[in-house]
PDB file of C-alpha atoms in Angstrom:
ATOM      1  CA  UNK W   3     120.248  95.001 159.496  1.00 91.00           C
ATOM      2  CA  UNK W   4     119.319  96.726 162.775  1.00 98.00           C
ATOM      3  CA  UNK W   5     120.585  96.509 166.356  1.00 98.00           C
ATOM      4  CA  UNK W   6     118.592  98.337 169.028  1.00 98.00           C
ATOM      5  CA  UNK W   7     120.289  98.806 172.385  1.00 98.00           C
ATOM      6  CA  UNK W   8     119.082  99.312 175.945  1.00 96.00           C
ATOM      7  CA  UNK W   9     116.012  98.526 178.005  1.00 94.00           C
ATOM      8  CA  UNK W  10     113.898  95.405 177.840  1.00 95.00           C
ATOM      9  CA  UNK W  11     111.252  95.606 180.548  1.00 95.00           C
ATOM     10  CA  UNK W  12     107.620  95.180 181.482  1.00 93.00           C
ATOM     11  CA  UNK W  13     105.163  98.082 181.362  1.00 88.00           C
ATOM     12  CA  UNK W  14     102.668  97.519 184.173  1.00 88.00           C
ATOM     13  CA  UNK W  15      99.476  99.444 183.377  1.00 84.00           C
ATOM     14  CA  UNK W  16      97.802 100.499 186.616  1.00 82.00           C
ATOM     15  CA  UNK W  17      94.051 101.142 187.009  1.00 79.00           C
ATOM     16  CA  UNK W  18      91.694 101.385 189.997  1.00 77.00           C
ATOM     17  CA  UNK W  19      90.059  98.165 191.107  1.00 78.00           C
ATOM     18  CA  UNK W  20      86.709  97.369 189.537  1.00 73.00           C
ATOM     19  CA  UNK W  21      84.861  97.835 192.811  1.00 68.00           C
ATOM     20  CA  UNK W  22      85.932 101.482 192.836  1.00 61.00           C
ATOM     21  CA  UNK W  23      88.123 101.318 195.935  1.00 63.00           C
ATOM     22  CA  UNK W  24      90.473 104.304 196.047  1.00 66.00           C
ATOM     23  CA  UNK W  25      93.164 102.160 197.702  1.00 75.00           C
ATOM     24  CA  UNK W  26      93.306  99.163 195.387  1.00 79.00           C
ATOM     25  CA  UNK W  27      94.694  98.886 191.862  1.00 78.00           C
ATOM     26  CA  UNK W  28      94.633  96.416 188.985  1.00 83.00           C
ATOM     27  CA  UNK W  29      97.885  95.802 187.112  1.00 83.00           C
ATOM     28  CA  UNK W  30      98.143  94.567 183.533  1.00 84.00           C
ATOM     29  CA  UNK W  31     101.692  93.889 182.354  1.00 86.00           C
ATOM     30  CA  UNK W  32     102.910  94.084 178.745  1.00 87.00           C
ATOM     31  CA  UNK W  33     106.364  93.886 177.206  1.00 92.00           C
ATOM     32  CA  UNK W  34     108.001  97.296 176.824  1.00 91.00           C
ATOM     33  CA  UNK W  35     111.117  99.413 176.891  1.00 93.00           C
ATOM     34  CA  UNK W  36     111.926 101.865 174.108  1.00 95.00           C
ATOM     35  CA  UNK W  37     114.628  99.772 172.350  1.00 96.00           C
ATOM     36  CA  UNK W  38     112.535  96.598 172.509  1.00 97.00           C
ATOM     37  CA  UNK W  39     109.467  98.488 171.262  1.00 96.00           C
ATOM     38  CA  UNK W  40     111.496  99.700 168.310  1.00 96.00           C
ATOM     39  CA  UNK W  41     112.814  96.216 167.606  1.00 97.00           C
ATOM     40  CA  UNK W  42     109.211  94.990 167.529  1.00 97.00           C
ATOM     41  CA  UNK W  43     108.213  97.702 165.077  1.00 97.00           C
ATOM     42  CA  UNK W  44     111.182  97.066 162.801  1.00 98.00           C
ATOM     43  CA  UNK W  45     110.494  93.327 162.792  1.00 98.00           C
ATOM     44  CA  UNK W  46     106.811  93.899 161.976  1.00 98.00           C
ATOM     45  CA  UNK W  47     107.909  96.093 159.071  1.00 98.00           C
ATOM     46  CA  UNK W  48     109.823  93.115 157.686  1.00 97.00           C
ATOM     47  CA  UNK W  49     113.351  93.875 158.869  1.00 98.00           C
ATOM     48  CA  UNK W  50     116.077  91.749 160.409  1.00 97.00           C
ATOM     49  CA  UNK W  51     116.602  93.185 163.911  1.00 98.00           C
ATOM     50  CA  UNK W  52     118.436  92.168 167.083  1.00 98.00           C
ATOM     51  CA  UNK W  53     118.512  93.564 170.613  1.00 98.00           C
ATOM     52  CA  UNK W  54     121.663  94.315 172.617  1.00 98.00           C
ATOM     53  CA  UNK W  55     120.961  94.293 176.346  1.00 98.00           C
ATOM     54  CA  UNK W  56     121.089  92.216 179.506  1.00 98.00           C
ATOM     55  CA  UNK W  57     118.034  90.040 180.095  1.00 98.00           C
ATOM     56  CA  UNK W  58     117.195  88.647 183.514  1.00 98.00           C
ATOM     57  CA  UNK W  59     117.007  84.946 184.275  1.00 98.00           C
ATOM     58  CA  UNK W  60     113.817  85.609 186.253  1.00 97.00           C
ATOM     59  CA  UNK W  61     110.322  84.736 185.015  1.00 96.00           C
ATOM     60  CA  UNK W  62     109.839  88.173 183.421  1.00 96.00           C
ATOM     61  CA  UNK W  63     113.126  87.757 181.573  1.00 97.00           C
ATOM     62  CA  UNK W  64     112.060  84.385 180.207  1.00 97.00           C
ATOM     63  CA  UNK W  65     108.828  85.942 178.996  1.00 97.00           C
ATOM     64  CA  UNK W  66     110.860  88.679 177.286  1.00 97.00           C
ATOM     65  CA  UNK W  67     112.902  86.065 175.434  1.00 98.00           C
ATOM     66  CA  UNK W  68     109.738  84.190 174.468  1.00 97.00           C
ATOM     67  CA  UNK W  69     108.246  87.446 173.173  1.00 97.00           C
ATOM     68  CA  UNK W  70     111.351  88.174 171.126  1.00 98.00           C
ATOM     69  CA  UNK W  71     111.373  84.697 169.613  1.00 98.00           C
ATOM     70  CA  UNK W  72     107.685  84.940 168.741  1.00 97.00           C
ATOM     71  CA  UNK W  73     108.260  88.276 166.990  1.00 97.00           C
ATOM     72  CA  UNK W  74     111.468  87.456 165.101  1.00 97.00           C
ATOM     73  CA  UNK W  75     113.680  89.691 167.253  1.00 98.00           C
ATOM     74  CA  UNK W  76     117.187  88.266 167.511  1.00 98.00           C
ATOM     75  CA  UNK W  77     118.776  87.725 170.938  1.00 96.00           C
ATOM     76  CA  UNK W  78     122.311  87.086 169.605  1.00 94.00           C
ATOM     77  CA  UNK W  79     123.610  90.119 171.511  1.00 98.00           C
ATOM     78  CA  UNK W  80     121.586  89.545 174.694  1.00 98.00           C
ATOM     79  CA  UNK W  81     123.512  88.718 177.875  1.00 98.00           C
ATOM     80  CA  UNK W  82     121.875  86.538 180.541  1.00 98.00           C
ATOM     81  CA  UNK W  83     121.966  88.013 184.050  1.00 97.00           C
ATOM     82  CA  UNK W  84     120.743  87.161 187.542  1.00 97.00           C
ATOM     83  CA  UNK W  85     119.579  90.717 188.294  1.00 97.00           C
ATOM     84  CA  UNK W  86     115.789  91.240 188.161  1.00 97.00           C
ATOM     85  CA  UNK W  87     113.828  92.660 185.228  1.00 97.00           C
ATOM     86  CA  UNK W  88     113.064  96.387 185.155  1.00 96.00           C
ATOM     87  CA  UNK W  89     109.394  97.244 185.795  1.00 94.00           C
ATOM     88  CA  UNK W  90     107.667 100.434 184.695  1.00 89.00           C
ATOM     89  CA  UNK W  91     104.379 101.334 186.364  1.00 87.00           C
ATOM     90  CA  UNK W  92     102.261 103.271 183.847  1.00 82.00           C
ATOM     91  CA  UNK W  93      99.157 105.385 184.473  1.00 82.00           C
ATOM     92  CA  UNK W  94      97.438 107.288 181.676  1.00 77.00           C
ATOM     93  CA  UNK W  95      95.292 110.406 181.958  1.00 78.00           C
ATOM     94  CA  UNK W  96      92.022 111.082 180.149  1.00 72.00           C
ATOM     95  CA  UNK W  97      93.990 112.192 177.056  1.00 71.00           C
ATOM     96  CA  UNK W  98      96.009 108.977 176.970  1.00 69.00           C
ATOM     97  CA  UNK W  99      99.247 110.617 178.083  1.00 76.00           C
ATOM     98  CA  UNK W 100     101.301 108.294 180.312  1.00 75.00           C
ATOM     99  CA  UNK W 101     103.084 108.962 183.593  1.00 80.00           C
ATOM    100  CA  UNK W 102     105.724 106.513 184.771  1.00 81.00           C
ATOM    101  CA  UNK W 103     107.199 105.127 187.971  1.00 87.00           C
ATOM    102  CA  UNK W 104     110.170 103.008 186.929  1.00 90.00           C
ATOM    103  CA  UNK W 105     111.877 100.445 189.138  1.00 91.00           C
ATOM    104  CA  UNK W 106     115.364 100.111 187.670  1.00 92.00           C
ATOM    105  CA  UNK W 107     117.769 100.032 190.611  1.00 93.00           C
ATOM    106  CA  UNK W 108     120.129  97.089 190.116  1.00 94.00           C
ATOM    107  CA  UNK W 109     118.082  95.561 187.311  1.00 97.00           C
ATOM    108  CA  UNK W 110     119.535  93.550 184.445  1.00 97.00           C
ATOM    109  CA  UNK W 111     119.204  95.998 181.544  1.00 97.00           C
ATOM    110  CA  UNK W 112     120.467  98.881 183.682  1.00 96.00           C
ATOM    111  CA  UNK W 113     123.540  96.980 184.909  1.00 97.00           C
ATOM    112  CA  UNK W 114     125.386  96.399 181.643  1.00 98.00           C
ATOM    113  CA  UNK W 115     129.177  96.435 181.727  1.00 98.00           C
ATOM    114  CA  UNK W 116     131.881  97.053 179.121  1.00 98.00           C
ATOM    115  CA  UNK W 117     132.507  93.298 179.108  1.00 98.00           C
ATOM    116  CA  UNK W 118     129.011  92.817 177.643  1.00 98.00           C
ATOM    117  CA  UNK W 119     129.992  94.560 174.400  1.00 98.00           C
ATOM    118  CA  UNK W 120     130.188  91.949 171.623  1.00 96.00           C
ATOM    119  CA  UNK W 121     133.619  91.408 170.089  1.00 94.00           C
ATOM    120  CA  UNK W 122     132.154  91.057 166.609  1.00 95.00           C
ATOM    121  CA  UNK W 123     128.897  92.004 164.926  1.00 97.00           C
ATOM    122  CA  UNK W 124     127.100  90.099 162.223  1.00 96.00           C
ATOM    123  CA  UNK W 125     128.155  91.701 158.913  1.00 95.00           C
ATOM    124  CA  UNK W 126     124.484  91.981 157.972  1.00 95.00           C
ATOM    125  CA  UNK W 127     123.899  94.443 160.845  1.00 96.00           C
ATOM    126  CA  UNK W 128     124.583  97.956 159.595  1.00 95.00           C
ATOM    127  CA  UNK W 129     122.526 100.302 161.800  1.00 97.00           C
ATOM    128  CA  UNK W 130     122.806 100.693 165.579  1.00 98.00           C
ATOM    129  CA  UNK W 131     120.143 102.546 167.560  1.00 98.00           C
ATOM    130  CA  UNK W 132     120.528 103.908 171.092  1.00 97.00           C
ATOM    131  CA  UNK W 133     118.168 105.819 173.315  1.00 93.00           C
ATOM    132  CA  UNK W 134     116.226 106.238 176.536  1.00 94.00           C
ATOM    133  CA  UNK W 135     117.390 105.933 180.116  1.00 94.00           C
ATOM    134  CA  UNK W 136     119.735 102.944 179.739  1.00 95.00           C
ATOM    135  CA  UNK W 137     122.099 105.245 177.836  1.00 97.00           C
ATOM    136  CA  UNK W 138     122.228 107.622 180.817  1.00 97.00           C
ATOM    137  CA  UNK W 139     121.874 105.415 183.878  1.00 95.00           C
ATOM    138  CA  UNK W 140     125.232 103.970 184.954  1.00 95.00           C
ATOM    139  CA  UNK W 141     126.802 101.498 184.513  1.00 96.00           C
ATOM    140  CA  UNK W 142     124.732 100.574 181.440  1.00 97.00           C
ATOM    141  CA  UNK W 143     125.122 104.041 179.939  1.00 97.00           C
ATOM    142  CA  UNK W 144     128.887 103.806 179.763  1.00 98.00           C
ATOM    143  CA  UNK W 145     128.719 100.410 178.046  1.00 98.00           C
ATOM    144  CA  UNK W 146     126.137 101.524 175.479  1.00 98.00           C
ATOM    145  CA  UNK W 147     127.878 104.786 174.653  1.00 98.00           C
ATOM    146  CA  UNK W 148     131.182 102.950 174.244  1.00 98.00           C
ATOM    147  CA  UNK W 149     129.489 100.379 171.991  1.00 98.00           C
ATOM    148  CA  UNK W 150     128.258 103.179 169.734  1.00 98.00           C
ATOM    149  CA  UNK W 151     131.637 104.897 169.580  1.00 97.00           C
ATOM    150  CA  UNK W 152     133.508 101.661 168.813  1.00 97.00           C
ATOM    151  CA  UNK W 153     131.257 101.020 165.823  1.00 97.00           C
ATOM    152  CA  UNK W 154     130.612 104.553 164.570  1.00 97.00           C
ATOM    153  CA  UNK W 155     133.148 104.319 161.736  1.00 96.00           C
ATOM    154  CA  UNK W 156     131.540 101.213 160.252  1.00 96.00           C
ATOM    155  CA  UNK W 157     127.867 101.491 161.250  1.00 97.00           C
ATOM    156  CA  UNK W 158     125.130 104.107 160.934  1.00 98.00           C
ATOM    157  CA  UNK W 159     124.187 105.305 164.442  1.00 98.00           C
ATOM    158  CA  UNK W 160     120.747 106.649 165.359  1.00 98.00           C
ATOM    159  CA  UNK W 161     119.815 108.223 168.683  1.00 98.00           C
ATOM    160  CA  UNK W 162     116.661 109.261 170.563  1.00 98.00           C
ATOM    161  CA  UNK W 163     117.156 110.590 174.130  1.00 96.00           C
ATOM    162  CA  UNK W 164     113.555 109.689 175.114  1.00 95.00           C
ATOM    163  CA  UNK W 165     114.040 111.560 178.402  1.00 95.00           C
ATOM    164  CA  UNK W 166     112.739 109.888 181.566  1.00 93.00           C
ATOM    165  CA  UNK W 167     113.623 112.288 184.377  1.00 93.00           C
ATOM    166  CA  UNK W 168     111.768 110.027 186.828  1.00 90.00           C
ATOM    167  CA  UNK W 169     114.696 107.574 186.425  1.00 93.00           C
ATOM    168  CA  UNK W 170     117.561 110.066 186.097  1.00 94.00           C
ATOM    169  CA  UNK W 171     116.454 113.402 187.577  1.00 95.00           C
ATOM    170  CA  UNK W 172     119.831 115.086 186.943  1.00 97.00           C
ATOM    171  CA  UNK W 173     119.107 116.862 183.662  1.00 98.00           C
ATOM    172  CA  UNK W 174     122.796 117.636 183.140  1.00 98.00           C
ATOM    173  CA  UNK W 175     123.326 113.884 182.738  1.00 97.00           C
ATOM    174  CA  UNK W 176     120.819 113.830 179.886  1.00 98.00           C
ATOM    175  CA  UNK W 177     122.485 116.828 178.238  1.00 98.00           C
ATOM    176  CA  UNK W 178     125.953 115.290 178.605  1.00 98.00           C
ATOM    177  CA  UNK W 179     124.812 111.971 177.157  1.00 98.00           C
ATOM    178  CA  UNK W 180     123.109 113.753 174.274  1.00 98.00           C
ATOM    179  CA  UNK W 181     126.263 115.742 173.500  1.00 97.00           C
ATOM    180  CA  UNK W 182     128.347 112.556 173.568  1.00 97.00           C
ATOM    181  CA  UNK W 183     126.051 110.641 171.214  1.00 98.00           C
ATOM    182  CA  UNK W 184     125.433 113.568 168.863  1.00 97.00           C
ATOM    183  CA  UNK W 185     129.126 113.310 167.989  1.00 94.00           C
ATOM    184  CA  UNK W 186     128.577 109.885 166.375  1.00 97.00           C
ATOM    185  CA  UNK W 187     124.908 109.883 165.326  1.00 97.00           C
ATOM    186  CA  UNK W 188     123.788 109.990 161.709  1.00 97.00           C
ATOM    187  CA  UNK W 189     120.108 110.511 162.567  1.00 98.00           C
ATOM    188  CA  UNK W 190     118.706 112.016 165.763  1.00 98.00           C
ATOM    189  CA  UNK W 191     115.129 112.261 167.019  1.00 98.00           C
ATOM    190  CA  UNK W 192     113.773 114.034 170.087  1.00 98.00           C
ATOM    191  CA  UNK W 193     110.277 115.018 171.129  1.00 97.00           C
ATOM    192  CA  UNK W 194     109.323 118.582 171.940  1.00 97.00           C
ATOM    193  CA  UNK W 195     108.706 117.317 175.503  1.00 96.00           C
ATOM    194  CA  UNK W 196     112.287 115.978 175.670  1.00 97.00           C
ATOM    195  CA  UNK W 197     113.643 119.343 174.572  1.00 98.00           C
ATOM    196  CA  UNK W 198     111.501 121.272 177.043  1.00 97.00           C
ATOM    197  CA  UNK W 199     113.099 119.219 179.815  1.00 97.00           C
ATOM    198  CA  UNK W 200     116.686 119.419 178.540  1.00 98.00           C
ATOM    199  CA  UNK W 201     116.695 122.910 177.004  1.00 97.00           C
ATOM    200  CA  UNK W 202     113.747 124.824 178.504  1.00 96.00           C
ATOM    201  CA  UNK W 203     112.499 127.932 176.716  1.00 91.00           C
ATOM    202  CA  UNK W 204     114.755 127.370 173.710  1.00 96.00           C
ATOM    203  CA  UNK W 205     113.235 127.027 170.242  1.00 97.00           C
ATOM    204  CA  UNK W 206     113.334 123.488 168.872  1.00 96.00           C
ATOM    205  CA  UNK W 207     115.146 124.754 165.787  1.00 97.00           C
ATOM    206  CA  UNK W 208     118.197 125.325 168.005  1.00 97.00           C
ATOM    207  CA  UNK W 209     118.389 121.608 168.789  1.00 98.00           C
ATOM    208  CA  UNK W 210     118.082 120.726 165.123  1.00 98.00           C
ATOM    209  CA  UNK W 211     120.949 123.081 164.334  1.00 98.00           C
ATOM    210  CA  UNK W 212     122.967 121.632 167.221  1.00 98.00           C
ATOM    211  CA  UNK W 213     122.539 118.053 165.968  1.00 98.00           C
ATOM    212  CA  UNK W 214     123.317 118.897 162.346  1.00 98.00           C
ATOM    213  CA  UNK W 215     126.360 120.930 163.347  1.00 97.00           C
ATOM    214  CA  UNK W 216     127.600 117.955 165.376  1.00 97.00           C
ATOM    215  CA  UNK W 217     127.506 115.846 162.217  1.00 96.00           C
ATOM    216  CA  UNK W 218     124.047 114.304 161.910  1.00 97.00           C
ATOM    217  CA  UNK W 219     122.539 113.968 158.442  1.00 97.00           C
ATOM    218  CA  UNK W 220     118.968 114.247 159.767  1.00 98.00           C
ATOM    219  CA  UNK W 221     117.418 115.639 162.952  1.00 98.00           C
ATOM    220  CA  UNK W 222     113.748 115.142 163.792  1.00 98.00           C
ATOM    221  CA  UNK W 223     111.687 116.832 166.497  1.00 98.00           C
ATOM    222  CA  UNK W 224     108.284 115.238 167.012  1.00 98.00           C
ATOM    223  CA  UNK W 225     105.441 117.435 168.243  1.00 97.00           C
ATOM    224  CA  UNK W 226     102.724 114.994 169.246  1.00 93.00           C
ATOM    225  CA  UNK W 227      99.474 115.585 167.319  1.00 93.00           C
ATOM    226  CA  UNK W 228     101.155 118.444 165.417  1.00 96.00           C
ATOM    227  CA  UNK W 229     103.469 116.130 163.492  1.00 97.00           C
ATOM    228  CA  UNK W 230     107.199 116.762 163.254  1.00 98.00           C
ATOM    229  CA  UNK W 231     109.851 119.259 162.226  1.00 98.00           C
ATOM    230  CA  UNK W 232     112.706 117.667 160.273  1.00 98.00           C
ATOM    231  CA  UNK W 233     116.025 119.197 159.272  1.00 98.00           C
ATOM    232  CA  UNK W 234     118.802 117.801 157.104  1.00 97.00           C
ATOM    233  CA  UNK W 235     122.484 118.586 156.659  1.00 97.00           C
ATOM    234  CA  UNK W 236     121.864 119.934 153.154  1.00 95.00           C
ATOM    235  CA  UNK W 237     119.908 122.855 154.649  1.00 96.00           C
ATOM    236  CA  UNK W 238     116.310 121.676 154.283  1.00 97.00           C
ATOM    237  CA  UNK W 239     113.833 122.218 157.127  1.00 98.00           C
ATOM    238  CA  UNK W 240     110.330 120.793 156.645  1.00 98.00           C
ATOM    239  CA  UNK W 241     107.158 120.576 158.718  1.00 98.00           C
ATOM    240  CA  UNK W 242     105.228 117.305 158.480  1.00 98.00           C
ATOM    241  CA  UNK W 243     101.599 117.558 159.689  1.00 97.00           C
ATOM    242  CA  UNK W 244     100.101 115.137 162.198  1.00 95.00           C
ATOM    243  CA  UNK W 245      97.269 112.660 161.672  1.00 94.00           C
ATOM    244  CA  UNK W 246      94.034 112.773 163.664  1.00 90.00           C
ATOM    245  CA  UNK W 247      93.035 109.477 165.260  1.00 92.00           C
ATOM    246  CA  UNK W 248      91.000 108.349 168.244  1.00 92.00           C
ATOM    247  CA  UNK W 249      93.753 108.107 170.841  1.00 91.00           C
ATOM    248  CA  UNK W 250      93.750 105.194 173.274  1.00 89.00           C
ATOM    249  CA  UNK W 251      97.140 106.159 174.692  1.00 87.00           C
ATOM    250  CA  UNK W 252     100.431 107.534 173.373  1.00 89.00           C
ATOM    251  CA  UNK W 253     102.675 104.823 174.836  1.00 87.00           C
ATOM    252  CA  UNK W 254     105.235 103.833 172.211  1.00 91.00           C
ATOM    253  CA  UNK W 255     104.325 106.591 169.737  1.00 95.00           C
ATOM    254  CA  UNK W 256     107.820 108.075 169.705  1.00 96.00           C
ATOM    255  CA  UNK W 257     109.396 104.628 169.383  1.00 97.00           C
ATOM    256  CA  UNK W 258     107.110 103.932 166.439  1.00 97.00           C
ATOM    257  CA  UNK W 259     108.070 107.183 164.736  1.00 98.00           C
ATOM    258  CA  UNK W 260     111.768 106.411 165.080  1.00 98.00           C
ATOM    259  CA  UNK W 261     111.427 102.784 163.973  1.00 98.00           C
ATOM    260  CA  UNK W 262     109.431 103.849 160.910  1.00 98.00           C
ATOM    261  CA  UNK W 263     112.037 106.489 160.039  1.00 98.00           C
ATOM    262  CA  UNK W 264     114.804 103.879 160.306  1.00 98.00           C
ATOM    263  CA  UNK W 265     112.815 101.481 158.131  1.00 98.00           C
ATOM    264  CA  UNK W 266     112.371 104.215 155.547  1.00 98.00           C
ATOM    265  CA  UNK W 267     116.114 104.907 155.425  1.00 97.00           C
ATOM    266  CA  UNK W 268     116.847 101.216 154.963  1.00 96.00           C
ATOM    267  CA  UNK W 269     114.254 100.933 152.197  1.00 96.00           C
ATOM    268  CA  UNK W 270     115.994 103.834 150.432  1.00 96.00           C
ATOM    269  CA  UNK W 271     119.445 102.230 150.957  1.00 95.00           C
ATOM    270  CA  UNK W 272     120.387 105.359 152.903  1.00 95.00           C
ATOM    271  CA  UNK W 273     121.674 103.926 156.210  1.00 93.00           C
ATOM    272  CA  UNK W 274     125.080 105.450 155.697  1.00 91.00           C
ATOM    273  CA  UNK W 275     126.599 108.782 156.732  1.00 90.00           C
ATOM    274  CA  UNK W 276     126.257 111.258 153.907  1.00 90.00           C
ATOM    275  CA  UNK W 277     123.507 109.320 152.129  1.00 91.00           C
ATOM    276  CA  UNK W 278     120.713 109.851 154.667  1.00 92.00           C
ATOM    277  CA  UNK W 279     120.680 113.609 154.086  1.00 90.00           C
ATOM    278  CA  UNK W 280     119.464 113.069 150.513  1.00 92.00           C
ATOM    279  CA  UNK W 281     116.176 111.298 151.333  1.00 96.00           C
ATOM    280  CA  UNK W 282     112.741 112.841 150.826  1.00 97.00           C
ATOM    281  CA  UNK W 283     112.088 114.298 154.291  1.00 98.00           C
ATOM    282  CA  UNK W 284     108.371 114.848 153.712  1.00 98.00           C
ATOM    283  CA  UNK W 285     107.867 111.295 152.496  1.00 98.00           C
ATOM    284  CA  UNK W 286     109.871 109.837 155.381  1.00 98.00           C
ATOM    285  CA  UNK W 287     108.096 111.991 157.962  1.00 98.00           C
ATOM    286  CA  UNK W 288     104.645 111.245 156.565  1.00 97.00           C
ATOM    287  CA  UNK W 289     105.347 107.509 156.698  1.00 98.00           C
ATOM    288  CA  UNK W 290     106.508 107.800 160.323  1.00 98.00           C
ATOM    289  CA  UNK W 291     103.544 109.989 161.343  1.00 98.00           C
ATOM    290  CA  UNK W 292     101.114 107.397 159.981  1.00 97.00           C
ATOM    291  CA  UNK W 293     102.886 104.625 161.881  1.00 97.00           C
ATOM    292  CA  UNK W 294     102.837 106.597 165.156  1.00 97.00           C
ATOM    293  CA  UNK W 295      99.152 107.472 164.697  1.00 96.00           C
ATOM    294  CA  UNK W 296      98.278 103.788 164.424  1.00 96.00           C
ATOM    295  CA  UNK W 297     100.118 103.044 167.671  1.00 95.00           C
ATOM    296  CA  UNK W 298      98.222 105.862 169.408  1.00 95.00           C
ATOM    297  CA  UNK W 299      94.964 104.218 168.369  1.00 94.00           C
ATOM    298  CA  UNK W 300      95.969 101.029 170.209  1.00 92.00           C
ATOM    299  CA  UNK W 301      96.587 100.223 173.842  1.00 85.00           C
ATOM    300  CA  UNK W 302     100.259 100.247 174.821  1.00 81.00           C
ATOM    301  CA  UNK W 303     103.248  99.894 172.511  1.00 86.00           C
ATOM    302  CA  UNK W 304     101.472  97.774 169.892  1.00 92.00           C
ATOM    303  CA  UNK W 305     103.461  98.878 166.863  1.00 95.00           C
ATOM    304  CA  UNK W 306     102.035  98.462 163.345  1.00 96.00           C
ATOM    305  CA  UNK W 307     103.149  96.197 160.543  1.00 96.00           C
ATOM    306  CA  UNK W 308     104.216  97.536 157.161  1.00 96.00           C
ATOM    307  CA  UNK W 309     100.851  96.435 155.754  1.00 96.00           C
ATOM    308  CA  UNK W 310      99.056  98.396 158.506  1.00 96.00           C
ATOM    309  CA  UNK W 311     100.973 101.558 157.624  1.00 96.00           C
ATOM    310  CA  UNK W 312     100.493 101.207 153.870  1.00 94.00           C
ATOM    311  CA  UNK W 313      96.742 100.653 154.369  1.00 93.00           C
ATOM    312  CA  UNK W 314      96.321 103.596 156.782  1.00 90.00           C
ATOM    313  CA  UNK W 315      93.829 106.124 155.435  1.00 78.00           C
ATOM    314  CA  UNK W 316      93.741 108.559 158.335  1.00 69.00           C
ATOM    315  CA  UNK W 317      91.040 106.704 160.227  1.00 58.00           C
ATOM    316  CA  UNK W 318      91.673 104.525 163.295  1.00 51.00           C
TER     317      UNK W 318
END
């Protein structure tokens, strides 16, 4: 049903050493990368999902493949490569908000080429998701954007810029990529933090209008603990409130929100241009807010299952 495209990496959580030395750190690595996080969430919600990326032949890459196999994430569209695996060093503040240092120069998932694009897709795969820095960082960005455009007439495209200026500091590149993918996307999500970076001092409603004018059926702007603002092509604009939880960290919260929204569309048989605009925006947003809240109550991008979301009562 779903293909997520882009990074597959290791998030390396960094903390001071236990003896309190200001010079030493402890590192705890977990599987990450926005597209792989989303694939995990979609699989845990009971969906068929595959990842399109390059995966390194190094030891981290083998662990990524093992993780995918253990979590029912298909690697049919994964290309083996000798380049190393991308590593993201993550430090969280007292509020659980992460800061990143990402080592992506010459790595496998950031070195995709046009030749990596599959000639044929499984007919069961109807939705393609793109997002984050692999869509911007060349040469992978060109390959991923071309993949989306080649399949836009036959597949429902979703997009989340998930801006990481630490990897691509040229903000014009993020704007250009966003403009290019808005032209083919059926559903778009961005965070208010993304928009503050790309379009500073502009109201978030302007981005929603921009995405819908470009042809999207649905545009979502997430606002952290304040929920989300969601617009649709039929003129609706709704505010979905957030959920209060005890936050461990917010790593993967946006990925969870997008994965849950995609799951909701599929459950409503609405993964098709023109159909998505008719869904219940409040119901979809509330489902996605619950899912993201659960992830915030856990360490790292530990996305919830469908049973977790359905059982959520506002307490984590």
